[in-house]
Tab-separated table of C-alpha atoms in Angstrom:
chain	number	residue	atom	x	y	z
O	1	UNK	CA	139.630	17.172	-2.172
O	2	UNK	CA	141.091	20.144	-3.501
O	3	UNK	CA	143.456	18.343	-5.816
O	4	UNK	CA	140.716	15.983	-6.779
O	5	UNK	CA	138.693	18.446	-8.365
O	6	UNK	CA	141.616	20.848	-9.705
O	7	UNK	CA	142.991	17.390	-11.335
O	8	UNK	CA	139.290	16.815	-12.859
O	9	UNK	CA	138.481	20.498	-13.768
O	10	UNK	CA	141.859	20.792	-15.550
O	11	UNK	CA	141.850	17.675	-17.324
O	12	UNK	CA	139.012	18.320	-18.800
O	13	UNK	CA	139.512	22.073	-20.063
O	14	UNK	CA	142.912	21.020	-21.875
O	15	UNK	CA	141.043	17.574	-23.095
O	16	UNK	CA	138.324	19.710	-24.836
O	17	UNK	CA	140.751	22.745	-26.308
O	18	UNK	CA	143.225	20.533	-27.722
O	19	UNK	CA	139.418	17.837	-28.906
O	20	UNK	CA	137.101	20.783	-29.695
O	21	UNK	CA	139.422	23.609	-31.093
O	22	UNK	CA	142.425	21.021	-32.436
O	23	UNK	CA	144.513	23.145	-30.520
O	24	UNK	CA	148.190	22.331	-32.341
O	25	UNK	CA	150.314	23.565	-29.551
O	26	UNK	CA	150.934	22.329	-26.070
O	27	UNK	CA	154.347	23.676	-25.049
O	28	UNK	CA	152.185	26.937	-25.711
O	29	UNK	CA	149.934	25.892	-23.190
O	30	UNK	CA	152.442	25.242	-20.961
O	31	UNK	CA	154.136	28.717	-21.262
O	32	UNK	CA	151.025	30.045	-20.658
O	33	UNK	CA	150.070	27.843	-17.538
O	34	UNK	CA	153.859	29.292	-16.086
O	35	UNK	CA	152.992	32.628	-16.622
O	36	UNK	CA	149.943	33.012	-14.830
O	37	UNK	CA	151.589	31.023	-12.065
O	38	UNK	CA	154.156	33.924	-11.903
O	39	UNK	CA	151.877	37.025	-12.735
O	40	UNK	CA	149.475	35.281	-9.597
O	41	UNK	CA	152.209	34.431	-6.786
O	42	UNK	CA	154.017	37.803	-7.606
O	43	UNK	CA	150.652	40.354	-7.505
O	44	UNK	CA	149.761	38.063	-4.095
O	45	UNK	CA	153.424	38.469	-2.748
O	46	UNK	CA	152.880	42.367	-3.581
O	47	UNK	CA	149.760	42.317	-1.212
O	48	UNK	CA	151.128	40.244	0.952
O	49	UNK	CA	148.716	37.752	0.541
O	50	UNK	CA	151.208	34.724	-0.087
O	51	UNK	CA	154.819	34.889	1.264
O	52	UNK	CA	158.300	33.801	-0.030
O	53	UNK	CA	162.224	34.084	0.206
O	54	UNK	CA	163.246	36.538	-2.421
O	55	UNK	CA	165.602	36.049	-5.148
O	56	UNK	CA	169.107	35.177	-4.154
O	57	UNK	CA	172.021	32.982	-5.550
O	58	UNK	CA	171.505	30.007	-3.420
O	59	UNK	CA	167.845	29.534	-4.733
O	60	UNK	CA	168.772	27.960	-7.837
O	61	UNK	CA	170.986	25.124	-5.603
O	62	UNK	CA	168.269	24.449	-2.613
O	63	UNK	CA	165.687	23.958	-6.153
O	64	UNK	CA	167.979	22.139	-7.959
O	65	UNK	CA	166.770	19.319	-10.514
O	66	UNK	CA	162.936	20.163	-9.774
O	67	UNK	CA	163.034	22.891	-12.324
O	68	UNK	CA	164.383	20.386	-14.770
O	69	UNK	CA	161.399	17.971	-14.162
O	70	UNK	CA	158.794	20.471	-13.700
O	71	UNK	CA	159.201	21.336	-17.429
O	72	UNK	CA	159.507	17.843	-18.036
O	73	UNK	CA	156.443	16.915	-16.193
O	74	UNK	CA	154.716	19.854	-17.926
O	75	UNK	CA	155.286	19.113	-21.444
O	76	UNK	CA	155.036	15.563	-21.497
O	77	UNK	CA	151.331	15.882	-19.511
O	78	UNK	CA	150.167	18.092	-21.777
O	79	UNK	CA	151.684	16.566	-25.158
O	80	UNK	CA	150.097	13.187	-24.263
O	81	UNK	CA	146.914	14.870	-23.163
O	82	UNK	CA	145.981	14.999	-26.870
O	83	UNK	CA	147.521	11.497	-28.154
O	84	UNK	CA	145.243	8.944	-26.304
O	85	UNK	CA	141.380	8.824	-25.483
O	86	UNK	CA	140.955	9.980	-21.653
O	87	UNK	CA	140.000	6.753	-20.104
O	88	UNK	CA	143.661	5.279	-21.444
O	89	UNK	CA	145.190	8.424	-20.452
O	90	UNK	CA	143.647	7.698	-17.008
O	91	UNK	CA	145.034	3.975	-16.568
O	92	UNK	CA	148.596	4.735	-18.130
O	93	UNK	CA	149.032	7.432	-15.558
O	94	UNK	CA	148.401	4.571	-12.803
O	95	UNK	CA	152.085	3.972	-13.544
O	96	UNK	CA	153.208	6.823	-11.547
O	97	UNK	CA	151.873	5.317	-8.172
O	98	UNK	CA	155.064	2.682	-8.060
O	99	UNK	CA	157.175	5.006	-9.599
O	100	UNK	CA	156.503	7.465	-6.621
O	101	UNK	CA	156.137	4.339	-4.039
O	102	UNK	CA	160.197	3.401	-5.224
O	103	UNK	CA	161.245	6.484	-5.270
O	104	UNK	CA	160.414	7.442	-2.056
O	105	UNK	CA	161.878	4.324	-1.057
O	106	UNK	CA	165.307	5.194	-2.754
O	107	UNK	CA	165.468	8.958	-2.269
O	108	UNK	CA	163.479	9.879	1.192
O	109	UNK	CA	164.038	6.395	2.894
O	110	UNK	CA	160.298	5.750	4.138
O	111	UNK	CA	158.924	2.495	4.218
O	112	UNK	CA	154.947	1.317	3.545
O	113	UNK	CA	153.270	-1.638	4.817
O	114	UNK	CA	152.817	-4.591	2.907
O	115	UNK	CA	148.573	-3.778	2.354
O	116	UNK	CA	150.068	-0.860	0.662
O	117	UNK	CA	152.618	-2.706	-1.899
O	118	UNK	CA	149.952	-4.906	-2.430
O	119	UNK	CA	147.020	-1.908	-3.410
O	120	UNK	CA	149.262	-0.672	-5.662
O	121	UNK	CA	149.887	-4.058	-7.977
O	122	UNK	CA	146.729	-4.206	-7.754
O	123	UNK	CA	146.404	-0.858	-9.488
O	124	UNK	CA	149.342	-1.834	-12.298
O	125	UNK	CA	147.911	-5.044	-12.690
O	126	UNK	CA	144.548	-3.385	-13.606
O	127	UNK	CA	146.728	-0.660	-15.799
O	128	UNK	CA	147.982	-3.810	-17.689
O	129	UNK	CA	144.920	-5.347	-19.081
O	130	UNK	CA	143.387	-2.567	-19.916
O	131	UNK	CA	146.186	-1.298	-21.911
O	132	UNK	CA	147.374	-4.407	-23.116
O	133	UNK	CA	144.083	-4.693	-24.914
O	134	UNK	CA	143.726	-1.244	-26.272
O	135	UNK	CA	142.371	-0.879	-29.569
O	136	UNK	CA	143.527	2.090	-30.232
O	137	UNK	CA	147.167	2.024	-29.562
O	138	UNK	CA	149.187	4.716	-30.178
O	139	UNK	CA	152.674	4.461	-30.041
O	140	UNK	CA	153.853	7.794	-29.710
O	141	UNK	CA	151.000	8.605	-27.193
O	142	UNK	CA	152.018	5.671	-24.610
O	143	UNK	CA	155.350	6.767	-24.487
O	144	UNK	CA	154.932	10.452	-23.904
O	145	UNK	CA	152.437	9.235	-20.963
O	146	UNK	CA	155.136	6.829	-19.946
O	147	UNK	CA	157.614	9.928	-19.639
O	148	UNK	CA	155.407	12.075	-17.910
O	149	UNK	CA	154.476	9.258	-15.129
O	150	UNK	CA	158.279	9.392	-14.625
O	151	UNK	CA	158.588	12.834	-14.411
O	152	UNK	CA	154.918	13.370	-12.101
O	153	UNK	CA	156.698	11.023	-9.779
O	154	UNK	CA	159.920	12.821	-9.368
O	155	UNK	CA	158.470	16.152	-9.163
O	156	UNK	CA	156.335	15.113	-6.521
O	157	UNK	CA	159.130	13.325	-4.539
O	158	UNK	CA	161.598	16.074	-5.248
O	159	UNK	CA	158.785	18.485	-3.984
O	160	UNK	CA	158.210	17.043	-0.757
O	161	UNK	CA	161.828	17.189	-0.226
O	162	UNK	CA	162.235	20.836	-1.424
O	163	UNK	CA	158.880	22.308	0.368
O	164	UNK	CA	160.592	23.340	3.885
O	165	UNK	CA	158.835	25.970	5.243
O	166	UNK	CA	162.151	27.283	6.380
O	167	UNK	CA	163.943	27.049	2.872
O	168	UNK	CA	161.244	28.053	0.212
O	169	UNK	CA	157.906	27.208	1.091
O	170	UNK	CA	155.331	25.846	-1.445
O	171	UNK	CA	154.371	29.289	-2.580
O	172	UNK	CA	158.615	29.797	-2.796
O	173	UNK	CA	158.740	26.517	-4.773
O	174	UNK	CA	155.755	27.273	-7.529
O	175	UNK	CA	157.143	30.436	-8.623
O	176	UNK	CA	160.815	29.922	-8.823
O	177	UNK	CA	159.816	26.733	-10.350
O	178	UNK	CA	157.962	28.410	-13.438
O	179	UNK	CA	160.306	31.574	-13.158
O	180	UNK	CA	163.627	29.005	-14.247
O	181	UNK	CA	161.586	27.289	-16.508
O	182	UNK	CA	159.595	29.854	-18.716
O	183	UNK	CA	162.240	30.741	-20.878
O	184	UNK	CA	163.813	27.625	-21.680
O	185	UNK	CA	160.247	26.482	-22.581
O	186	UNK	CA	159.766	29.202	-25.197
O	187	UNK	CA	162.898	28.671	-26.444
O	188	UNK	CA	162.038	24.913	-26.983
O	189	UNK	CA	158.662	25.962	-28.255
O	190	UNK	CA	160.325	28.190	-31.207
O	191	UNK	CA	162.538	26.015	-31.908
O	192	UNK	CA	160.078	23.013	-32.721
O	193	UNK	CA	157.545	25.258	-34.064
O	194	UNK	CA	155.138	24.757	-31.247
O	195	UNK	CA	155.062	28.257	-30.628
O	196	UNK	CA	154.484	29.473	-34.632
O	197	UNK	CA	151.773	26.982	-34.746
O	198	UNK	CA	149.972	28.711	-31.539
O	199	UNK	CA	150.267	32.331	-33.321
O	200	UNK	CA	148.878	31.304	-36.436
O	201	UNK	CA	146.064	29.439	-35.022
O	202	UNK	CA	142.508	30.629	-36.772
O	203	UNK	CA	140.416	30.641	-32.948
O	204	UNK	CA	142.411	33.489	-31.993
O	205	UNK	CA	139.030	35.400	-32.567
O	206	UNK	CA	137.083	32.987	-30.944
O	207	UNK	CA	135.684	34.226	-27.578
O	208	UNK	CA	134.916	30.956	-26.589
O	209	UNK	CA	138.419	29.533	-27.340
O	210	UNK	CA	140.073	32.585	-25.517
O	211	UNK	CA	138.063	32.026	-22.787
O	212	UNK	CA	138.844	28.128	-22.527
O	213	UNK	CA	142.733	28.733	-23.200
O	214	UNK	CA	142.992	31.409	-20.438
O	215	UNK	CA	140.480	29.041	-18.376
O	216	UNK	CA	142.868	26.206	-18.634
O	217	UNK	CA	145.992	28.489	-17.834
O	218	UNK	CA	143.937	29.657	-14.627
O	219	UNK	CA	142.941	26.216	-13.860
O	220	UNK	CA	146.888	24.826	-14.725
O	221	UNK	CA	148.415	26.647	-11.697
O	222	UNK	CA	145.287	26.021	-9.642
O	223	UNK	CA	146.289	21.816	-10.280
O	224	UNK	CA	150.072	22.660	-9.430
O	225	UNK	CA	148.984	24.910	-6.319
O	226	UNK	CA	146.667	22.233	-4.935
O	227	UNK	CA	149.417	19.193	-6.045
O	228	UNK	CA	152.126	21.011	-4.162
O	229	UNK	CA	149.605	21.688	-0.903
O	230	UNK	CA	148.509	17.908	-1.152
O	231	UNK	CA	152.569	16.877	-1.305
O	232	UNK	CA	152.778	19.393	1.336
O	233	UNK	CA	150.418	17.754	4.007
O	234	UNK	CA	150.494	14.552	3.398
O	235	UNK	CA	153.566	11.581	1.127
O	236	UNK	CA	154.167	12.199	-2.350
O	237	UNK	CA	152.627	8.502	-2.580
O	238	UNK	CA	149.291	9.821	-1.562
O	239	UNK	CA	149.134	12.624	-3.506
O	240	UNK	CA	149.774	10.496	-6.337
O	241	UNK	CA	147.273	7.915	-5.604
O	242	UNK	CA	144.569	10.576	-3.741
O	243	UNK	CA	143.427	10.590	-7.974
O	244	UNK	CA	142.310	6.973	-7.706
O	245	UNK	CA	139.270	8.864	-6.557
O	246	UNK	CA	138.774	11.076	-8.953
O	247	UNK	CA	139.741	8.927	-11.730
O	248	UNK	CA	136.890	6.646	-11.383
O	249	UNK	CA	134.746	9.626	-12.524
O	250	UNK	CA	136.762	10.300	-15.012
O	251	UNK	CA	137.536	7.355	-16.905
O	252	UNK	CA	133.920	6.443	-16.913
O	253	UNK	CA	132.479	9.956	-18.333
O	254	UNK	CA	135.045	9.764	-20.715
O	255	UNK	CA	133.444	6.518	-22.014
O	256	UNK	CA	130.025	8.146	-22.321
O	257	UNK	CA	131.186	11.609	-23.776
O	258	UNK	CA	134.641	12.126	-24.901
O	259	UNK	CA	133.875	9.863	-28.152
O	260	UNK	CA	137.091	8.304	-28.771
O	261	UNK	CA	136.666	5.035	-26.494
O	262	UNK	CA	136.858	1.826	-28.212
O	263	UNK	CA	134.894	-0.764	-25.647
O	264	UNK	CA	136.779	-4.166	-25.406
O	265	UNK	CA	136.051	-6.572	-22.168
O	266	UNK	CA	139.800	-6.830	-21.417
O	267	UNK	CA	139.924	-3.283	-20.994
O	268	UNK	CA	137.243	-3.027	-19.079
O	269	UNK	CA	137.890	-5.532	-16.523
O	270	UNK	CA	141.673	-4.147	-16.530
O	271	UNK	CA	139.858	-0.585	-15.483
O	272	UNK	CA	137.795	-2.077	-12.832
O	273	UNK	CA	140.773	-3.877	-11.278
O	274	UNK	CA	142.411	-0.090	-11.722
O	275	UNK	CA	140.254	1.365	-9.909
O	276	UNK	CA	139.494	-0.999	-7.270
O	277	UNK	CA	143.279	-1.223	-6.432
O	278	UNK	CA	143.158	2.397	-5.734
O	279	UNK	CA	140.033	2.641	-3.618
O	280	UNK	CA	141.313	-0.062	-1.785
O	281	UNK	CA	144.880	2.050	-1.363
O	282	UNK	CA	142.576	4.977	-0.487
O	283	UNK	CA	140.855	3.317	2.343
O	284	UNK	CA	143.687	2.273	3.867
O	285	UNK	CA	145.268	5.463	4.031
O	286	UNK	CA	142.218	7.266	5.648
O	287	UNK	CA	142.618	4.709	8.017
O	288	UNK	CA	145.901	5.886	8.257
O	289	UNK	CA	147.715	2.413	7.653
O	290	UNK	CA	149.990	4.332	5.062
O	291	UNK	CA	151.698	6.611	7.511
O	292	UNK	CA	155.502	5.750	6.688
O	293	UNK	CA	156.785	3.914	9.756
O	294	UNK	CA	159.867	6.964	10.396
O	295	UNK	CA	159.077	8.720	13.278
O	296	UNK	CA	157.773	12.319	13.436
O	297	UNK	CA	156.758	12.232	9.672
O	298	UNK	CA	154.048	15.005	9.009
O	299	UNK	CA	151.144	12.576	7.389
């Protein structure tokens, strides 16, 4: 539930600054979304609030390539954020759930039933139509989409694996996570111009654009918190596919008011099938038919 509504609330705030402000810079975003995950864990760790290992030489190995996809992830998410209208966004990021579903095949050895495999054609199937028959097609949108379905699926594979209570924890696994990965990012920033684009941007004097940008920072590590928590308690397949809830919500108000939906029937059966395939995978797993058949999994 958390995730649900972190997923939803974020979305939305870094839909309408990059649609309402024409926000030019997303790796800014980004940089800014790291550092108020740091500034929060650390002033909690200071009160003892959260708890994690600190800093030591073996924390780079036991995090080892997460930090690598969590900027990956990051950019790519946010880049494509701005590229493609949201109900398209919605349906291309359907391609993570078999992305996740083979790579925890591959890399943590579980196996799902078939009901499962099934739900989740159903869901690509869906993702398919709809964006076979998208009228407004944009080439560099669908593959930075593409990219970040293959990086959402890593991280949250590569999470699960990496969230030991013993080793780093999730709080552990945030932090280090955005403390390896800030710099690089501003580095890449400068060196594309993201970041000399974000400093020269007019709103800078807008109230209500500082308060969306720090709003969307805030509401950034709030989505990674609750993703990580989600990964945490239950597969990295149902934390991927736990948005099939919320993404019937979305999709649909983004039809009525993001104003950058062209209606075709194709794509709007393709979304129904979409979203059916998940409800049907979400059922099933509250009915617990997705527990992975390894004994003494945590599901």
């Amino acid at each position: 539930l958390f995730f649900s509504f972190f997923f939803f609330s974020s979305f939305l705030s870094i839909k309408y600054l990059f649609m309402l402000f024409s926000f030019p810079s997303p790796m800014f975003l980004g940089i800014g979304q790291m550092a108020a995950t740091i500034l929060i864990l650390y002033v909690s760790k200071l009160n003892k609030i959260v708890h994690f290992p600190d800093f030591d030489k073996n924390i780079p190995v036991k995090l080892f390539p997460l930090p690598l996809i969590y900027v990956g992830n990051h950019i790519s998410g946010l880049s494509s954020t701005s590229k493609l209208s949201l109900p398209m966004f919605t349906v291309l990021r359907k391609f993570t759930i078999p992305l996740t579903l083979l790579l925890e095949i591959i890399i943590l050895g579980k196996r799902y039933p078939l009901s499962i495999i099934v739900s989740v054609f159903a869901i690509i199937l869906g993702a398919f139509i709809a964006a076979g028959s998208d009228l407004s097609f944009n080439l560099e949108g669908y593959t930075l989409v593409l990219l970040n379905d293959i990086f959402t699926a890593a991280n949250g594979v590569y999470t699960k694996q990496k969230i030991d209570p013993k080793e780093l924890g999730k709080y552990g696994v945030l932090f280090y996570n955005a403390c390896f990965m800030v710099v690089p990012t501003v580095i890449i920033s400068f060196s594309t111009g993201d970041f000399q684009q974000a400093t020269h941007f007019q709103h800078w004097t807008n109230f209500l654009f500082v308060f969306q940008f720090i709003l969307s920072c805030f509401l950034g590590f709030l989505l990674m918190y609750s993703t990580v928590l989600c990964s945490h308690y239950n597969s990295a397949l149902t934390t991927t596919v736990v948005g099939a809830i919320k993404n019937i919500s979305i999709a649909y108000i983004g039809m009525l008011i993001g104003g950058d939906y062209i209606f075709s029937l194709l794509n709007f059966i393709g979304l129904n099938i979409c979203m059916a395939g998940g409800l049907r995978y979400s059922f099933l797993t509250l009915r617990g038919n997705s527990k992975p058949e390894q004994p003494g999994d945590e599901e």
